[in-house]
Coordinates of C-alpha atoms in Angstrom, one line a residue:
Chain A
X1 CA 94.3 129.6 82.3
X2 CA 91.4 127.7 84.0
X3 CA 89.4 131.3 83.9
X4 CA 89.0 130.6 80.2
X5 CA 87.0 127.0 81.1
X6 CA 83.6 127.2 82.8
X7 CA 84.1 123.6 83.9
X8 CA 86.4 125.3 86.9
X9 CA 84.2 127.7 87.5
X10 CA 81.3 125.1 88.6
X11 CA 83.7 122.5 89.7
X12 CA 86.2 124.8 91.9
X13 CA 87.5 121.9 93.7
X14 CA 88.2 119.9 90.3
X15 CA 91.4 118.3 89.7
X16 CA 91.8 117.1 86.2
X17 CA 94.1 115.0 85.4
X18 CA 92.3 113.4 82.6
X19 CA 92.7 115.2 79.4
X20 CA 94.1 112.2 77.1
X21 CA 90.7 111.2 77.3
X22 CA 89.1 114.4 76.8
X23 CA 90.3 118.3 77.3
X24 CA 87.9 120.8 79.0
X25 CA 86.2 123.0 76.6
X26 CA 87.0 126.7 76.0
X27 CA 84.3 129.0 76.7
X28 CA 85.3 130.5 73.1
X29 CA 84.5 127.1 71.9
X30 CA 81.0 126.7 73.9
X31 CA 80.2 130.1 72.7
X32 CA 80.8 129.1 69.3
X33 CA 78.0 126.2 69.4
X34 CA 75.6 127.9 71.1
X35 CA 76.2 131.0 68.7
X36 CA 75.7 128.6 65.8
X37 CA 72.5 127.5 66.9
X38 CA 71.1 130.9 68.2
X39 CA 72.1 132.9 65.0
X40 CA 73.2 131.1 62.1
X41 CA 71.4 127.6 61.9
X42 CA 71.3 126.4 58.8
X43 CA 72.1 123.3 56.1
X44 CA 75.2 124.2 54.6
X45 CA 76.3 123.6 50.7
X46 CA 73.0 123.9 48.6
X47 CA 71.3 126.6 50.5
X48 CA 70.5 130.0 47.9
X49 CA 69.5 132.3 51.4
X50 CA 71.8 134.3 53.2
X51 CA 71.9 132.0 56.2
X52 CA 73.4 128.5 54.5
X53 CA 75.6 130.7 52.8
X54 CA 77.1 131.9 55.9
X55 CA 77.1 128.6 57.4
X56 CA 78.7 126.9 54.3
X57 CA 81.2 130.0 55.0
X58 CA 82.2 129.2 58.4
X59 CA 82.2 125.4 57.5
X60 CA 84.8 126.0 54.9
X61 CA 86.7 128.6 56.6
X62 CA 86.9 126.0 59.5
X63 CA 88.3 123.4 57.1
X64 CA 91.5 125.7 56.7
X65 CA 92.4 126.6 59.8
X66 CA 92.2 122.8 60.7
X67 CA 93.9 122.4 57.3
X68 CA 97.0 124.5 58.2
X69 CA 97.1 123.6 62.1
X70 CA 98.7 120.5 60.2
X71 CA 100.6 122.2 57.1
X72 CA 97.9 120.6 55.2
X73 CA 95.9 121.4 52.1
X74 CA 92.6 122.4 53.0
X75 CA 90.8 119.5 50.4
X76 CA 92.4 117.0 52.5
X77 CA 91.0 117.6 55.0
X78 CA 87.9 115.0 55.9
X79 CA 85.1 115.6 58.4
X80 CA 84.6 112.3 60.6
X81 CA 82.8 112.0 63.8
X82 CA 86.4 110.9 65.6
X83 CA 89.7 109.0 65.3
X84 CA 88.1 105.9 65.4
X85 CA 85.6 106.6 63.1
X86 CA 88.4 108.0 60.6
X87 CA 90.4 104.7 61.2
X88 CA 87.1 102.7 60.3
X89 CA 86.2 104.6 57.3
X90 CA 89.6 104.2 55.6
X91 CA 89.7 100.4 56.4
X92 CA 86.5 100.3 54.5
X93 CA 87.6 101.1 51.2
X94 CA 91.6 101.0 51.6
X95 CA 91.2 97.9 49.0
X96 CA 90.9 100.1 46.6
X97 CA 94.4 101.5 47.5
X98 CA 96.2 98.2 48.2
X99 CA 94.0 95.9 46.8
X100 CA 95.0 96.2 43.4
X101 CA 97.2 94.4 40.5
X102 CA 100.3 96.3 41.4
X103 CA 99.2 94.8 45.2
X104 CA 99.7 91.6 44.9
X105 CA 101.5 89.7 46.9
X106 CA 102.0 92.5 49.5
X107 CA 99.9 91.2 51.7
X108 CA 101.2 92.5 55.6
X109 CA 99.8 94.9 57.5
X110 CA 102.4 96.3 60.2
X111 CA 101.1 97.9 63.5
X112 CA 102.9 98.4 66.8
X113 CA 102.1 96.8 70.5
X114 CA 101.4 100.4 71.9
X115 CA 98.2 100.9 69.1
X116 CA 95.0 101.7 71.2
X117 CA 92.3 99.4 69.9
X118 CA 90.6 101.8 67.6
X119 CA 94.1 101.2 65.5
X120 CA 94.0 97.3 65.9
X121 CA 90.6 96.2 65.9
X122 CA 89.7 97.6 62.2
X123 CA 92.8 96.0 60.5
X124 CA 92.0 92.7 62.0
X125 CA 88.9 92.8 60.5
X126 CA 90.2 94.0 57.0
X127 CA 93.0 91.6 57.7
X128 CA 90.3 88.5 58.6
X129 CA 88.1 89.2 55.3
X130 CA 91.5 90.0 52.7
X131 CA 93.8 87.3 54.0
X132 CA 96.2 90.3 55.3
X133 CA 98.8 89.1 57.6
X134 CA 99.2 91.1 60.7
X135 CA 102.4 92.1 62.1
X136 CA 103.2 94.0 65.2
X137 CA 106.4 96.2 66.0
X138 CA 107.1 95.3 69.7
X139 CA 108.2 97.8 72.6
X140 CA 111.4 98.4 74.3
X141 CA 112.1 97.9 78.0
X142 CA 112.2 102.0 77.5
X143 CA 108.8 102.1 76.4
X144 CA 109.9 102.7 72.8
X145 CA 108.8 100.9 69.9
X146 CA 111.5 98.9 69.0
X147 CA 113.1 100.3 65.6
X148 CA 115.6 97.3 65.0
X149 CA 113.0 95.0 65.0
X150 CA 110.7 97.6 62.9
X151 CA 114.0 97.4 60.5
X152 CA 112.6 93.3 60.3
X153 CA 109.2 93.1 60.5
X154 CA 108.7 96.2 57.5
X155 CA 109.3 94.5 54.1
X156 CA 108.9 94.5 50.6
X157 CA 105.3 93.1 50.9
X158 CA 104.0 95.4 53.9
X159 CA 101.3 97.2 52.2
X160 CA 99.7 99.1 55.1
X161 CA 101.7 100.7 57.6
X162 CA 99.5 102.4 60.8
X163 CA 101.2 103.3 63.6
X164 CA 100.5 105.9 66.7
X165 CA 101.6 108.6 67.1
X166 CA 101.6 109.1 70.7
X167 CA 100.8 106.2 72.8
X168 CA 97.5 107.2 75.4
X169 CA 98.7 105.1 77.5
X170 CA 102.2 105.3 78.2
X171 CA 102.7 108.9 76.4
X172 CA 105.5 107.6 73.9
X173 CA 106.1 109.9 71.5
X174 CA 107.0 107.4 68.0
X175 CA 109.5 108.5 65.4
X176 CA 106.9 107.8 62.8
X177 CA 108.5 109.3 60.8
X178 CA 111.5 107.1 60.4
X179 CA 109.0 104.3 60.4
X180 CA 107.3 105.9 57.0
X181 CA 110.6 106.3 55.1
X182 CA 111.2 103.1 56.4
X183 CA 108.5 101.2 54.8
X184 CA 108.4 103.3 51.8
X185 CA 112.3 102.3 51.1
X186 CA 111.1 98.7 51.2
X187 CA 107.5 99.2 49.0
X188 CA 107.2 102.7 47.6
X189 CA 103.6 102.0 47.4
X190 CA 102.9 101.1 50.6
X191 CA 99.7 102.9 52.1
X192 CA 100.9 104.7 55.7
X193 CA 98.5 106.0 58.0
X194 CA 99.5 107.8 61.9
X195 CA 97.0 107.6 64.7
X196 CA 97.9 111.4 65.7
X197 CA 95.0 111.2 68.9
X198 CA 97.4 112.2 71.6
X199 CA 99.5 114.3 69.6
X200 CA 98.0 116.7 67.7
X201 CA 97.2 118.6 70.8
X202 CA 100.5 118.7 72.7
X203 CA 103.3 118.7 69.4
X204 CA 103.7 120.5 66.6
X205 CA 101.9 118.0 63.5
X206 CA 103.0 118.7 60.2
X207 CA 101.6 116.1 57.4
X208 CA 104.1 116.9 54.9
X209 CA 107.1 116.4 57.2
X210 CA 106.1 113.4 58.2
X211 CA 104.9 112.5 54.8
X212 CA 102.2 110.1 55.7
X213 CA 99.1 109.0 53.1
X214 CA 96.7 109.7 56.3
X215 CA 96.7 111.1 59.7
X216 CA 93.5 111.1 62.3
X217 CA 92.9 113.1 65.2
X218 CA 90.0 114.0 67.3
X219 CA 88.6 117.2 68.0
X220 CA 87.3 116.7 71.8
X221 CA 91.0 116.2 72.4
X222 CA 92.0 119.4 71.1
X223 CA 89.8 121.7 73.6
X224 CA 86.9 121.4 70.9
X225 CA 83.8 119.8 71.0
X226 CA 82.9 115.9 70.6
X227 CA 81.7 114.5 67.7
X228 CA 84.0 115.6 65.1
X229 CA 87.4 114.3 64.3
X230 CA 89.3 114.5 61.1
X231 CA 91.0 112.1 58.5
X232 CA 93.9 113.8 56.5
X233 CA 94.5 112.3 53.5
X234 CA 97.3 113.1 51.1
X235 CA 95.7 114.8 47.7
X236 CA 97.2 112.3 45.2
X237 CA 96.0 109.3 47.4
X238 CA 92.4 110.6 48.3
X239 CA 91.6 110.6 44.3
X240 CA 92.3 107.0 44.0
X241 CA 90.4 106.4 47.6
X242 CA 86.9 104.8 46.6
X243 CA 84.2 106.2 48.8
X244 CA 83.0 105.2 52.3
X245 CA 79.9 106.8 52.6
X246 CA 77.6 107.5 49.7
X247 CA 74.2 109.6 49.1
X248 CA 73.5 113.4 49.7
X249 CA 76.3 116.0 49.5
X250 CA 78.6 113.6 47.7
X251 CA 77.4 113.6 44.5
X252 CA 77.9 115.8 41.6
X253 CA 74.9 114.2 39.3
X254 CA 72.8 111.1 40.0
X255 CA 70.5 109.2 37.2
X256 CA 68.3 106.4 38.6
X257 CA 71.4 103.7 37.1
X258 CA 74.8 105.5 38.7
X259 CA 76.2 108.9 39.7
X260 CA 79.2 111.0 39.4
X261 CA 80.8 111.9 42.8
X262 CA 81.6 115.5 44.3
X263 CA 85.6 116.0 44.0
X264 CA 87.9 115.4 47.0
X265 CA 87.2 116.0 50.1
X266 CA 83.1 116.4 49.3
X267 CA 83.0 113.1 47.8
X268 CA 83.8 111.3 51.3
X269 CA 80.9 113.8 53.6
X270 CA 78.1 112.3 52.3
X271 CA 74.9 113.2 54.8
X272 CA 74.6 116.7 56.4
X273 CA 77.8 116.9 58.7
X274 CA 78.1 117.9 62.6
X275 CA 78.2 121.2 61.4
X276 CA 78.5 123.4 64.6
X277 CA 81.1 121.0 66.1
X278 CA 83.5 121.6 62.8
X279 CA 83.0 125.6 63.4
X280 CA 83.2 125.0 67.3
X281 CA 86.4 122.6 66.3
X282 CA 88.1 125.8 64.2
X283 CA 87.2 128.0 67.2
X284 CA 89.6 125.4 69.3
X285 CA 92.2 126.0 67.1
X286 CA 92.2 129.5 66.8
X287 CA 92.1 129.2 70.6
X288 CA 95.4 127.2 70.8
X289 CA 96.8 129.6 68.0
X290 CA 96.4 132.1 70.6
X291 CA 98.3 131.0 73.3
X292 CA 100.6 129.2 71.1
X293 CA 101.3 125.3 70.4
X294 CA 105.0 125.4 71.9
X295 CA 104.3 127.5 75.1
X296 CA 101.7 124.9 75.7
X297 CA 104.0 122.1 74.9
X298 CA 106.5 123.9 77.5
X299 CA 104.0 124.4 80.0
X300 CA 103.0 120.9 79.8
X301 CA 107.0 119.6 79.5
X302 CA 107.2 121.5 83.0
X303 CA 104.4 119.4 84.4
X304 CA 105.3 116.2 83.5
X305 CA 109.0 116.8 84.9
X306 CA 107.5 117.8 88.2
X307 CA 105.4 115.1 88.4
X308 CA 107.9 112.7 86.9
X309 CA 110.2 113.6 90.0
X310 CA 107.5 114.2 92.5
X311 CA 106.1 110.6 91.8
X312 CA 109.3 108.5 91.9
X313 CA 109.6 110.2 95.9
X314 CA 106.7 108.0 96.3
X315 CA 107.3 104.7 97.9
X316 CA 106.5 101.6 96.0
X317 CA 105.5 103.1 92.3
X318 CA 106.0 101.7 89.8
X319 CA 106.0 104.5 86.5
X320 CA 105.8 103.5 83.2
X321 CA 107.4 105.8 81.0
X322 CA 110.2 106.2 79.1
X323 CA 113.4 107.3 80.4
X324 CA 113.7 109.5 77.0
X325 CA 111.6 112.5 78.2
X326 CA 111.9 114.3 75.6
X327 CA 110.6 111.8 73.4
X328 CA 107.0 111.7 75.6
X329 CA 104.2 113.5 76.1
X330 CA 102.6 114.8 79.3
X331 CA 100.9 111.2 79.8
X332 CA 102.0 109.3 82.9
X333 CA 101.1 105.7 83.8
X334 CA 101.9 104.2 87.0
X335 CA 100.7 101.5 89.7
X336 CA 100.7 101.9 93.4
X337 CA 101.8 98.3 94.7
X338 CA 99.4 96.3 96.0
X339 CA 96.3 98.9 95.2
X340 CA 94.3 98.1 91.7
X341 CA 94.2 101.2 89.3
X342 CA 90.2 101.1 90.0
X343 CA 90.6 101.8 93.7
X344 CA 93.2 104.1 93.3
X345 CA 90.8 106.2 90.7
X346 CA 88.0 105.9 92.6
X347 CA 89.6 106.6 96.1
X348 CA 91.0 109.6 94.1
X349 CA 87.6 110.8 92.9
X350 CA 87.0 111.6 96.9
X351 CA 89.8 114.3 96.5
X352 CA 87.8 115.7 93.5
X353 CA 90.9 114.0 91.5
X354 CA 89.7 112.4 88.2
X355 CA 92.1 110.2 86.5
X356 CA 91.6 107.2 84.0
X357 CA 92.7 103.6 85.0
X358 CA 92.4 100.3 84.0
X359 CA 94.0 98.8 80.4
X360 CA 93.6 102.5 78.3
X361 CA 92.0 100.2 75.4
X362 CA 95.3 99.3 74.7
X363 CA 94.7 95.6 75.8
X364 CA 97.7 93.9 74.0
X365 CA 100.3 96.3 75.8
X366 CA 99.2 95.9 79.4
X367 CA 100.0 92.2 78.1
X368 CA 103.1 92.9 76.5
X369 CA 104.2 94.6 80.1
X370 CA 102.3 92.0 82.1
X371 CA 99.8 94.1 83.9
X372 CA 96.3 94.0 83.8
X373 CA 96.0 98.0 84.4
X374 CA 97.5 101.1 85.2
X375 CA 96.0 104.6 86.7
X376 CA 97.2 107.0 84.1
X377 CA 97.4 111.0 84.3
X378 CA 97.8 113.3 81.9
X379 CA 97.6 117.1 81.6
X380 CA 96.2 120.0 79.8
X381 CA 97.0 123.7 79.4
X382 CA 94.9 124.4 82.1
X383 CA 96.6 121.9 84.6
X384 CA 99.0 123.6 87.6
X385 CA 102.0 122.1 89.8
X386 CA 99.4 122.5 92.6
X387 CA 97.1 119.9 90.8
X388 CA 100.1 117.0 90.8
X389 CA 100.8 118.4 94.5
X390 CA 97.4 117.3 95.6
X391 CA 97.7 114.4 93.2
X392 CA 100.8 112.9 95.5
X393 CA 99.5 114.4 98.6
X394 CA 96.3 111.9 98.0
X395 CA 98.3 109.0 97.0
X396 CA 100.4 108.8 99.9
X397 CA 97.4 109.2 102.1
X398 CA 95.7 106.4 100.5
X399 CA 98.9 103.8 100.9
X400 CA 99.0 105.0 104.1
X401 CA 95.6 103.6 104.8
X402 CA 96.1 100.3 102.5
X403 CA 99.0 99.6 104.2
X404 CA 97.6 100.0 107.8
Chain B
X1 CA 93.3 122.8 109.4
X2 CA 89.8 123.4 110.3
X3 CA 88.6 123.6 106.9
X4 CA 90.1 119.9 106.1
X5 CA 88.5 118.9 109.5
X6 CA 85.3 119.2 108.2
X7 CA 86.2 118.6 104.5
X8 CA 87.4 115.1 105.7
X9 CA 83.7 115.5 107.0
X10 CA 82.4 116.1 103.7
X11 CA 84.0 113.0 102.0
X12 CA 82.5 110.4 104.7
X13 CA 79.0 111.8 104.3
X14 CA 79.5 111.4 100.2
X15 CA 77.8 108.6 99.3
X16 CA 77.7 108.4 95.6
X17 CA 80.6 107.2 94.4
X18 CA 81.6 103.7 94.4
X19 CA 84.4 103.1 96.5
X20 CA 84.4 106.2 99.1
X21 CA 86.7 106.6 101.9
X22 CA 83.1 104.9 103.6
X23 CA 85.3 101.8 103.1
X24 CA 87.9 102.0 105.7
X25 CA 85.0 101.5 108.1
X26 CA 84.1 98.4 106.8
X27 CA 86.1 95.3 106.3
X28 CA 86.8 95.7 102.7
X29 CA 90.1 96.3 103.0
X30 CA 91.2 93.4 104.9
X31 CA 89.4 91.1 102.9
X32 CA 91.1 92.6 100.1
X33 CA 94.3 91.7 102.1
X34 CA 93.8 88.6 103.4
X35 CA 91.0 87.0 101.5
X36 CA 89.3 84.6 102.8
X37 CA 88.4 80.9 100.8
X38 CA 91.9 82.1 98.6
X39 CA 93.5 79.2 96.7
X40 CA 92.9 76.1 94.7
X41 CA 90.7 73.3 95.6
X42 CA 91.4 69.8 94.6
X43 CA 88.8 67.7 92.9
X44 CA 86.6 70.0 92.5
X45 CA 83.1 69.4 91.2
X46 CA 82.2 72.4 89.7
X47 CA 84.2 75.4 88.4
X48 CA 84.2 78.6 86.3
X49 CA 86.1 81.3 85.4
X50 CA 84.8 85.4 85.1
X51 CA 86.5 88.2 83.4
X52 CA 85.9 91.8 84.1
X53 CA 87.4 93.7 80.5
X54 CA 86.6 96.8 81.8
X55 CA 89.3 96.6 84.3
X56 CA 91.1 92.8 84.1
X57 CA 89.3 91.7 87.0
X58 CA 89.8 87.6 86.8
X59 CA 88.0 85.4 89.2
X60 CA 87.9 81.3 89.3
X61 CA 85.2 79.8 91.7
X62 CA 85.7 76.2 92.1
X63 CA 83.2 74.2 94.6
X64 CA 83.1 70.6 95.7
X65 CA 79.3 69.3 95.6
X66 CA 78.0 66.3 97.6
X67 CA 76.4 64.7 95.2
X68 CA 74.3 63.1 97.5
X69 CA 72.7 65.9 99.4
X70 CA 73.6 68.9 97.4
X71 CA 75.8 70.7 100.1
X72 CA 78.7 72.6 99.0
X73 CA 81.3 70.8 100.6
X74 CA 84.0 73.7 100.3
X75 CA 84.7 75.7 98.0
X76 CA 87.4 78.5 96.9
X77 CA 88.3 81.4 94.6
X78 CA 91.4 82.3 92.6
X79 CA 92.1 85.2 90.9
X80 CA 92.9 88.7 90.7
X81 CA 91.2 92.1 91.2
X82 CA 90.7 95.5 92.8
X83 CA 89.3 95.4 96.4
X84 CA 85.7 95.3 95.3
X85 CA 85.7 92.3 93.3
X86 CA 88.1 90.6 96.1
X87 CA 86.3 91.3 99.1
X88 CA 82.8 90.1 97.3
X89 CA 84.2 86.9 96.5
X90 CA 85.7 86.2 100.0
X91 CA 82.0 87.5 101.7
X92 CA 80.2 85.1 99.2
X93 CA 82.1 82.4 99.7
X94 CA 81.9 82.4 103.1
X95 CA 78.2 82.7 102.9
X96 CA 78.1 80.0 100.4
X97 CA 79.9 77.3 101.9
X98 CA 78.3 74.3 103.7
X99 CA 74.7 75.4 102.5
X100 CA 72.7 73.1 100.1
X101 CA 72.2 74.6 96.5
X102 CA 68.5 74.8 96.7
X103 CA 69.1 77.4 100.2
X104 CA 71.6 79.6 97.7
X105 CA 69.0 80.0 95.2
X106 CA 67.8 83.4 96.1
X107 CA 71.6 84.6 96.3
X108 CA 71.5 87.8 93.9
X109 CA 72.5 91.2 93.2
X110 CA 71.5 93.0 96.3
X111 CA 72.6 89.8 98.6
X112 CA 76.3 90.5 97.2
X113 CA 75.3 94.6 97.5
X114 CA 74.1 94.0 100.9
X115 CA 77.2 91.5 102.3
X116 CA 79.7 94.8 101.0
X117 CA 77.9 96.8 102.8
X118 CA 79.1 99.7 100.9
X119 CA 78.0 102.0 98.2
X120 CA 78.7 101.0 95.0
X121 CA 78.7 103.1 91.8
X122 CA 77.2 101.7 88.5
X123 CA 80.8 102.1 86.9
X124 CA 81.9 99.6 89.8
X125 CA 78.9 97.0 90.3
X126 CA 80.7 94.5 87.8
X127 CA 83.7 94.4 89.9
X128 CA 80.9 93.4 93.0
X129 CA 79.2 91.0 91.3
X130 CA 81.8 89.3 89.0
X131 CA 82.3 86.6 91.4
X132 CA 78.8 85.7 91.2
X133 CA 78.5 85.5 87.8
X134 CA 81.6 83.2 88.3
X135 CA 79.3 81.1 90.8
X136 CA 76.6 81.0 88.5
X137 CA 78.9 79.8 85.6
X138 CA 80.1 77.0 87.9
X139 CA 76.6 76.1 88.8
X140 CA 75.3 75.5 85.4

């Protein structure tokens, strides 16, 4: 698999173990950018010439292939720059979904201990400037998010549900599901949104299934390029969404007092979009079509098994991850005893090993598990048993010297 | 085995990333071990605490001053951190202690860089220098 990513071929000795933070890219995905530039350049929409056609083409075209990756509809599906982003831009205007006369007094906004910050930090904003009430479904000993205490903390007056999906840093994979029905039994209008980051490229994501108002994702995560991400929003719900963004592309007519707005999903890409990075982004999916979502979710199953067991041989570790393997994804936190998460990654980086350490912007759960840190693996398709052999083989060698 | 030979080579003789196997030669790691100038101090004069976010680096300098002749009297560091940001604290508080405040004036960046005695990577120089920003805070 790592012939299909040049990164390999100019790093040979690379080991990485680093893909929750971003995959490797596709050559089929790099071509795809640099194609778009060379041949087909142009502003997409408006254009009468043969070129912006085209490009408006391929833009489009990319919209539904990203549209069914997630059993979507293809005018749900919202260009952003990345998760965060998409997060932000709904909390701009998700007043005018909960904000409203049939809103009142359902004034809580429930989010989980495991949410990376880009799914806290927003809703304490909205929750500091509308008087929301934050509340936070706490995790298990397991790992898990606690679903009794979800049973509590959802109620009648929750009107914003946002939980992750997959946590980056401790690879739980959440039943949102049950959470959704859950809060929608208590307030049918309740406004639910899934952080789907870490999962959207490892499991099977279908919107309707999980019957959520919005979903996020990122497409550097999903072998494609930075800079794009997407914000699903169910049909019904986006038509009552006011706006983020407002000015070119949006409209449908504009007189010097007010303006009439582009339908769903136009109305919220205002501005020319990253253009070459949604085509590059449809290229990453086609890619993964290819080989196939579930052989990649079996390929990376079998990697975090080995490494599961491989890593517990190793003297004083201590692995964070839930016992439930089948309810995680191919994310693995751990702490060597005695040997910070920063000098273990960069001690690692002299074995041409790159790994992530330290809190995983999840600041509130290394608290809730009383650690400042963790170093934290995870895999792609392009990641071999040999790469968590030298992985351990390194370790031990470097608690062999710290313990000298 | 010949090839790791001199790949084990290779690694020593990398010097641009922050903490390289170049600190086994050095006395990071027992300072990181066994710090030295570890623990509370009562009565102290001055004191400050330093976060790192990045990583949850946590130092807390706390000095006694003479008052009379501006000596530091003693002085000691709590906290927790990776190696870096523990052996900086012990090598600066060692250098620190029993000199007047005016002959620590000109303790900087490269001083701390040049105590180490390591390379260290722009990702890591916050863990070097956080317990001087703690010093500083104290000193204000």
């Amino acid at each position: 698999m790592k012939q299909h990513f040049p990164i390999f071929e100019n790093n040979p000795e690379l080991v990485y173990l680093d893909s929750a933070a971003t995959t490797q890219k596709p050559k089929q995905v790099i071509d795809a950018i640099t194609s778009f530039y060379e041949k087909e350049n142009a502003n997409i929409h408006r254009g009468l010439y043969g070129l912006s056609i085209e490009a408006t083409k391929k833009y489009e075209e990319a919209r539904k292939i990203i549209a069914d990756f997630i059993n979507a509809d293809e005018n749900e599906i919202i260009f952003t720059s990345g998760t965060t982003h998409a997060i932000n831009m709904l909390v701009y205007t998700i007043d005018s979904l909960t904000w409203t006369e049939k809103g009142k007094g359902k004034n809580e906004i429930v989010l989980s201990e495991m949410e990376h910050h880009s799914n806290l930090v927003p809703w304490q904003q909205l929750a500091k400037h509308f008087g929301y009430k934050l509340k936070f479904i706490p995790i298990t000993d397991n790992f898990e998010l606690d679903h009794n205490k979800a049973r509590e903390i959802i109620t009648d007056k929750t009107a914003i549900l946002s939980i992750t999906h997959t946590s980056n840093a401790l690879g739980t994979i959440n039943n949102a599901k049950e959470l959704i029905n859950l809060a929608k039994q208590k307030n049918p209008d309740v406004i639910t949104i899934v952080d789907a980051a870490q999962s959207v490229p490892h499991i099977k994501i279908d919107v309707k299934e999980l019957d959520c108002d919005f979903l996020a994702f990122s497409g550097h995560k999903l072998y494609g390029p930075m800079g794009i991400g997407i914000l699903y929003g169910k049909k019904e719900v986006l038509d009552k969404l006011r706006p983020f963004h407002f000015g070119g592309d949006m409209i449908k007519s504009v007189t010097l007092e007010a303006s009439e707005f582009q339908p769903v999903p136009n109305r919220f890409e205002a501005g020319t979009q990253n253009i070459a990075s949604v085509i590059a982004l449809g290229e990453a999916i086609r890619f993964i079509n290819r080989i196939g979502l579930s052989k990649i979710q079996d390929h990376e199953k079998q990697l975090k098994k080995y490494a599961l067991t491989k890593l517990k041989t190793i003297k004083n570790i201590d692995i964070y991850h839930s016992s439930n393997t089948d309810n995680t994804s191919s994310i693995i936190s751990f702490n060597l005893k005695g040997i910070h998460s920063h000098d273990l990654a960069s001690l690692l980086n002299d074995y041409n090993i790159a790994i992530r350490a330290g809190h995983h912007c999840c600041m509130p759960l290394m608290s809730a598990l009383n650690i400042t840190g963790t170093a934290r693996i995870s895999f792609g398709i392009y990641n071999t048993k040999e790469d968590i052999d030298k992985l351990c083989d390194a370790l031990i060698k470097i608690q062999e010297v710290f313990n000298k | 085995m010949e090839n790791q030979a001199k790949d084990e080579k290779g690694k020593f003789d990398k010097e641009n990333h922050g903490l390289s196997l170049l600190m086994y030669r050095e006395n990071i790691l027992d300072l990181y071990k066994y710090p030295h100038n570890f623990g509370s101090l009562n009565q102290a004069t001055h004191s400050h605490r330093e976060f790192n976010a990045l990583c949850g680096d946590d130092i807390t300098i706390k000095l006694i001053i003479n008052n009379k002749d501006n000596k530091i009297e003693n002085i000691k560091f709590q906290g927790s951190g990776c190696a870096i940001s523990m052996a900086s604290a012990s090598l600066l508080t060692d250098e620190i202690k029993g000199k007047t405040l005016k002959e620590i004036e000109t303790i900087d960046k490269d001083k701390i860089l040049n105590m180490l005695q390591i390379p260290i990577s722009s990702v890591r120089l916050r863990c070097a220098l956080l317990c001087l920003d703690a010093l500083k805070g104290a000193l204000k």
